[in-house]
PDB file of C-alpha atoms in Angstrom:
ATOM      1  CA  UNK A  19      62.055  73.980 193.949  1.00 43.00           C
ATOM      2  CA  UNK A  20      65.544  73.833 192.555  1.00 47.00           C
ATOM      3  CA  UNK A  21      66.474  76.654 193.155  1.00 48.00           C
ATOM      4  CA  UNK A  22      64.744  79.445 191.291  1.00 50.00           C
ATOM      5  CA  UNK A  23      62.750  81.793 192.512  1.00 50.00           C
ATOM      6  CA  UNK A  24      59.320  81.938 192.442  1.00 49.00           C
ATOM      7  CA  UNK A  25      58.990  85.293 191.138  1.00 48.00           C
ATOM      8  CA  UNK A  26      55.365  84.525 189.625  1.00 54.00           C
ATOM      9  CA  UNK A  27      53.479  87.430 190.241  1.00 60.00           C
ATOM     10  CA  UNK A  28      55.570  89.185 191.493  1.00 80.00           C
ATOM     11  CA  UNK A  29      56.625  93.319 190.454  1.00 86.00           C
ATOM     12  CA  UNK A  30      60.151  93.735 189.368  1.00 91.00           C
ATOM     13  CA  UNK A  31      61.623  96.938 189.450  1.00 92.00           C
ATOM     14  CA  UNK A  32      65.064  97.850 187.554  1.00 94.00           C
ATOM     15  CA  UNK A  33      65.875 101.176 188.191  1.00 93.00           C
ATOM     16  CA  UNK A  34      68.625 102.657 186.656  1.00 92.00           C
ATOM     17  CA  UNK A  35      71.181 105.790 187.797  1.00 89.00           C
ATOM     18  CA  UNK A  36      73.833 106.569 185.598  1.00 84.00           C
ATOM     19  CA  UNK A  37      75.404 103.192 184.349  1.00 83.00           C
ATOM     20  CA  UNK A  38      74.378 101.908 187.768  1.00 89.00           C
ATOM     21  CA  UNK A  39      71.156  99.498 187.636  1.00 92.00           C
ATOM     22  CA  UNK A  40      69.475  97.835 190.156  1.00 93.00           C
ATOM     23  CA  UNK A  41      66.967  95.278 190.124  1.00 94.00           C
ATOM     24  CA  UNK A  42      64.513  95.023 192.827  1.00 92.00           C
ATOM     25  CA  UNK A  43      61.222  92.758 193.739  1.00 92.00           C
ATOM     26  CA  UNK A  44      58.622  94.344 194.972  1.00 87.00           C
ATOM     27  CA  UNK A  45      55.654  92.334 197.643  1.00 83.00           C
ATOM     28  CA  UNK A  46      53.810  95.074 198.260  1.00 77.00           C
ATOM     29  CA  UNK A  47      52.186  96.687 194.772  1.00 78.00           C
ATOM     30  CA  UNK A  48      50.411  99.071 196.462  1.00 83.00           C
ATOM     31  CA  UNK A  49      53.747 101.210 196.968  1.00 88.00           C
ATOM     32  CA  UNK A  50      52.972 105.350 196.308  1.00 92.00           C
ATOM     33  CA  UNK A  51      55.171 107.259 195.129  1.00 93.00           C
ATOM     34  CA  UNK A  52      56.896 109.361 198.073  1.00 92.00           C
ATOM     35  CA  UNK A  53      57.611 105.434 199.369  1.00 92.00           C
ATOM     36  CA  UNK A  54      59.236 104.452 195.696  1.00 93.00           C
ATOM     37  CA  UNK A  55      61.670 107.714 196.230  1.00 92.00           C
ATOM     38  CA  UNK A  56      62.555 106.537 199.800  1.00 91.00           C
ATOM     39  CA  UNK A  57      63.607 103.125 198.691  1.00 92.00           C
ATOM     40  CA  UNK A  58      65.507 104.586 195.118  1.00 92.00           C
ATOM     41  CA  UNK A  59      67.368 106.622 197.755  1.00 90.00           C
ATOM     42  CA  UNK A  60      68.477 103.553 199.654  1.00 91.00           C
ATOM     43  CA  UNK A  61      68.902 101.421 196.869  1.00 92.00           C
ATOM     44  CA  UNK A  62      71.093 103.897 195.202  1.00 90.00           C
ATOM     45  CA  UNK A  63      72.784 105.577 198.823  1.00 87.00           C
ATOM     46  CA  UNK A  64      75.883 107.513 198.585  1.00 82.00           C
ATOM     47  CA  UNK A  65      75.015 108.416 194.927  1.00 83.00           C
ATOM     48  CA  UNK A  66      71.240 109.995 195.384  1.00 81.00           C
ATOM     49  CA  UNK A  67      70.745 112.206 198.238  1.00 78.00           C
ATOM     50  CA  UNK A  68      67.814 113.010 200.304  1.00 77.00           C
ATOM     51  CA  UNK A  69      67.840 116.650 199.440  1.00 81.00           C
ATOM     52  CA  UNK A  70      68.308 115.842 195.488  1.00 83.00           C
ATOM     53  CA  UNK A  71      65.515 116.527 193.300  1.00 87.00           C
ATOM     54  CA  UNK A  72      64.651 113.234 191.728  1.00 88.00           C
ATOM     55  CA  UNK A  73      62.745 112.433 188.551  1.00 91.00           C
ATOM     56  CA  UNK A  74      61.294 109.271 187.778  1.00 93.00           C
ATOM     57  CA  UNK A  75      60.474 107.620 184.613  1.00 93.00           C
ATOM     58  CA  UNK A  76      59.759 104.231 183.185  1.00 92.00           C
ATOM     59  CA  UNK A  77      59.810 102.669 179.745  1.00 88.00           C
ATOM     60  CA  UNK A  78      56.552 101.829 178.168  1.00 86.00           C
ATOM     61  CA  UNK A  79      55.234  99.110 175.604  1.00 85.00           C
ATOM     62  CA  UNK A  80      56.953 101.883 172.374  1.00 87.00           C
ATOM     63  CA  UNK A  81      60.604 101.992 175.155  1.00 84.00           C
ATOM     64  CA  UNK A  82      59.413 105.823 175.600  1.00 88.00           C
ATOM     65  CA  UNK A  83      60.643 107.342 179.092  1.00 89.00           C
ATOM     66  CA  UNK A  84      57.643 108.393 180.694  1.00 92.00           C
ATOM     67  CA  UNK A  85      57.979 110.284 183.957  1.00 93.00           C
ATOM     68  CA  UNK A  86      55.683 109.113 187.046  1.00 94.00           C
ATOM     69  CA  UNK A  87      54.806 112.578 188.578  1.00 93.00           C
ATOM     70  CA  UNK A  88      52.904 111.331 191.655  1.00 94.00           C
ATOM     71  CA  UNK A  89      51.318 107.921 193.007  1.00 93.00           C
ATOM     72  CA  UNK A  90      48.333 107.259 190.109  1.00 93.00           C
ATOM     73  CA  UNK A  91      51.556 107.575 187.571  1.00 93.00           C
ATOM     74  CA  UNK A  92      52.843 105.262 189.917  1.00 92.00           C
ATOM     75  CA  UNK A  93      50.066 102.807 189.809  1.00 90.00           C
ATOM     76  CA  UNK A  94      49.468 103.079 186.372  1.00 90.00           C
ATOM     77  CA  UNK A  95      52.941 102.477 185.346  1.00 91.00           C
ATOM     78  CA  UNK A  96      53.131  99.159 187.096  1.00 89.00           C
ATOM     79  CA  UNK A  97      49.562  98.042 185.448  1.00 86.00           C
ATOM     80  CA  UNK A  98      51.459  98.252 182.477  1.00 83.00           C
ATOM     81  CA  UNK A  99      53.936  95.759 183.138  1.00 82.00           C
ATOM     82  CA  UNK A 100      55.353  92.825 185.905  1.00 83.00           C
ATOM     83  CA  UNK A 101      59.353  94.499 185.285  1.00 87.00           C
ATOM     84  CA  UNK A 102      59.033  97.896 185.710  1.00 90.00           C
ATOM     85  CA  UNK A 103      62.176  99.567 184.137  1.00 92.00           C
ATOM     86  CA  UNK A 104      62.561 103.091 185.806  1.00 93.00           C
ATOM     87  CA  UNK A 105      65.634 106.085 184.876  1.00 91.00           C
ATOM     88  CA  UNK A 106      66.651 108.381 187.562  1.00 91.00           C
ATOM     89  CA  UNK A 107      67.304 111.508 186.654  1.00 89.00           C
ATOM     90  CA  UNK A 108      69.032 113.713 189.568  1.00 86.00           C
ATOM     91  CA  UNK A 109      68.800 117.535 189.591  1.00 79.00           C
ATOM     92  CA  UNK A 110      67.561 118.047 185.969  1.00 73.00           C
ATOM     93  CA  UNK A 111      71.033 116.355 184.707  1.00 68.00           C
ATOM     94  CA  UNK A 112      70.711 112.526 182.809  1.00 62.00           C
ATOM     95  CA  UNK A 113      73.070 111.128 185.136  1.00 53.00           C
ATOM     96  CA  UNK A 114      76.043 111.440 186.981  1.00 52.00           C
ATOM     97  CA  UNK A 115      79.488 111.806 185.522  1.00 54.00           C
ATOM     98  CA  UNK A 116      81.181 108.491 186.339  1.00 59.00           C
ATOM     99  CA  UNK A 117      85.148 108.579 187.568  1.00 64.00           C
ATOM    100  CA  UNK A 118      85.871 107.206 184.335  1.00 70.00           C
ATOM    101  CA  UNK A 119      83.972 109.838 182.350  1.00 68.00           C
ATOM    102  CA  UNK A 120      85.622 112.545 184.236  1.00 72.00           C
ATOM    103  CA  UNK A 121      88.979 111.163 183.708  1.00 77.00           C
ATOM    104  CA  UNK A 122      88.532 111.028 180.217  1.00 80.00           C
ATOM    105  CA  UNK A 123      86.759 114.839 180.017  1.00 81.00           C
ATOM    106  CA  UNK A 124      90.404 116.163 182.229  1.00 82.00           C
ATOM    107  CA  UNK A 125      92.589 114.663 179.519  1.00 87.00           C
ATOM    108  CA  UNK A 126      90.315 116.200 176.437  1.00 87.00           C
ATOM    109  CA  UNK A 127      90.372 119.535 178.376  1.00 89.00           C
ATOM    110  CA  UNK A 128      94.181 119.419 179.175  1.00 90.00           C
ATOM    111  CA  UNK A 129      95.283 118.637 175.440  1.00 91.00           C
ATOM    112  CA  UNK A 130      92.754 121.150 174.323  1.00 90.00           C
ATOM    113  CA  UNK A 131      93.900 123.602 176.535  1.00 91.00           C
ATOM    114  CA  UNK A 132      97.440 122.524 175.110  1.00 91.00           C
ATOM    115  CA  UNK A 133      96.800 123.009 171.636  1.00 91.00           C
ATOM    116  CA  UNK A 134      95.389 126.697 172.222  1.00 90.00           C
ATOM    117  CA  UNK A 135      98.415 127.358 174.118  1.00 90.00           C
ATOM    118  CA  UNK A 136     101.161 126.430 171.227  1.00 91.00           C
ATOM    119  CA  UNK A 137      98.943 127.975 168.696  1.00 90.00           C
ATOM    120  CA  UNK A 138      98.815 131.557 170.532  1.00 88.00           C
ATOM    121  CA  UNK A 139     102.721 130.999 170.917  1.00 89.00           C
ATOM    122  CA  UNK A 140     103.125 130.480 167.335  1.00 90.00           C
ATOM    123  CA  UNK A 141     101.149 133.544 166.855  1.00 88.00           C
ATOM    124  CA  UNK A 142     103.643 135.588 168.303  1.00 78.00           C
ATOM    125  CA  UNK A 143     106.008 137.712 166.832  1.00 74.00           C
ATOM    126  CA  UNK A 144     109.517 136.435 166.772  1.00 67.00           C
ATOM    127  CA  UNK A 145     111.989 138.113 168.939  1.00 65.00           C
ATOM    128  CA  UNK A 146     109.012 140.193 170.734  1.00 59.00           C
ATOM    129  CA  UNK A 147     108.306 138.619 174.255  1.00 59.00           C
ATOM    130  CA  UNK A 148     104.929 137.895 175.257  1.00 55.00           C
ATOM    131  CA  UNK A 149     102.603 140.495 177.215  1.00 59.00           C
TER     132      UNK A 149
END
């Protein structure tokens, strides 16, 4: 078999959280849609939490993000296609900030925060100290 996979078949799912994406085979097609939440939050644990509200959505045949609302979206959804490409979305945001995203938002803030601070000291007055 040299080595490859027999993957004939077979569903593949690549789910995607943030830039995070995960790719998954699937034996059992008959999976609802409570069961597809249970395994996103293993798959993705430590970053999607039990009590998050999680939306689903896969890319169809146009790459349009379709979200599976229940099981028959479910089902549906992977009658479409053999690599099912799903996007988490958690709490009504896109994704997650990553560390480096956050980094980069502190510095933006702190030099913005900079520049409003030497422009309202070049507004005041000479000689007159500040309030």
């Amino acid at each position: 078999m040299n080595g490859q996979l027999d993957l004939s078949g077979k569903l593949i799912i690549k789910a995607q959280l943030g830039e995070d994406i995960r790719r998954i085979p699937i034996h059992n097609e008959d999976i609802t849609y409570d069961e597809l939440v249970l395994m996103m939050q293993r798959v993705f644990r430590g970053k999607l939490l039990s009590n998050d509200e999680v939306t689903i959505k896969y890319k169809d045949e146009d790459g349009d993000l379709i979200t599976i609302f229940d099981s028959s979206d479910l089902s549906f959804a992977i009658q479409c296609s053999r690599i099912l490409k799903l996007t988490l979305f958690v709490n009504g945001q896109p994704r997650p900030l990553e560390s480096s995203q956050v980094k980069y938002l502190r510095r933006e803030l702190i030099e913005l925060r900079n520049k409003v601070n030497r422009l309202l000291d070049s507004l005041e007055p000479p000689g007159e100290p500040g309030p």
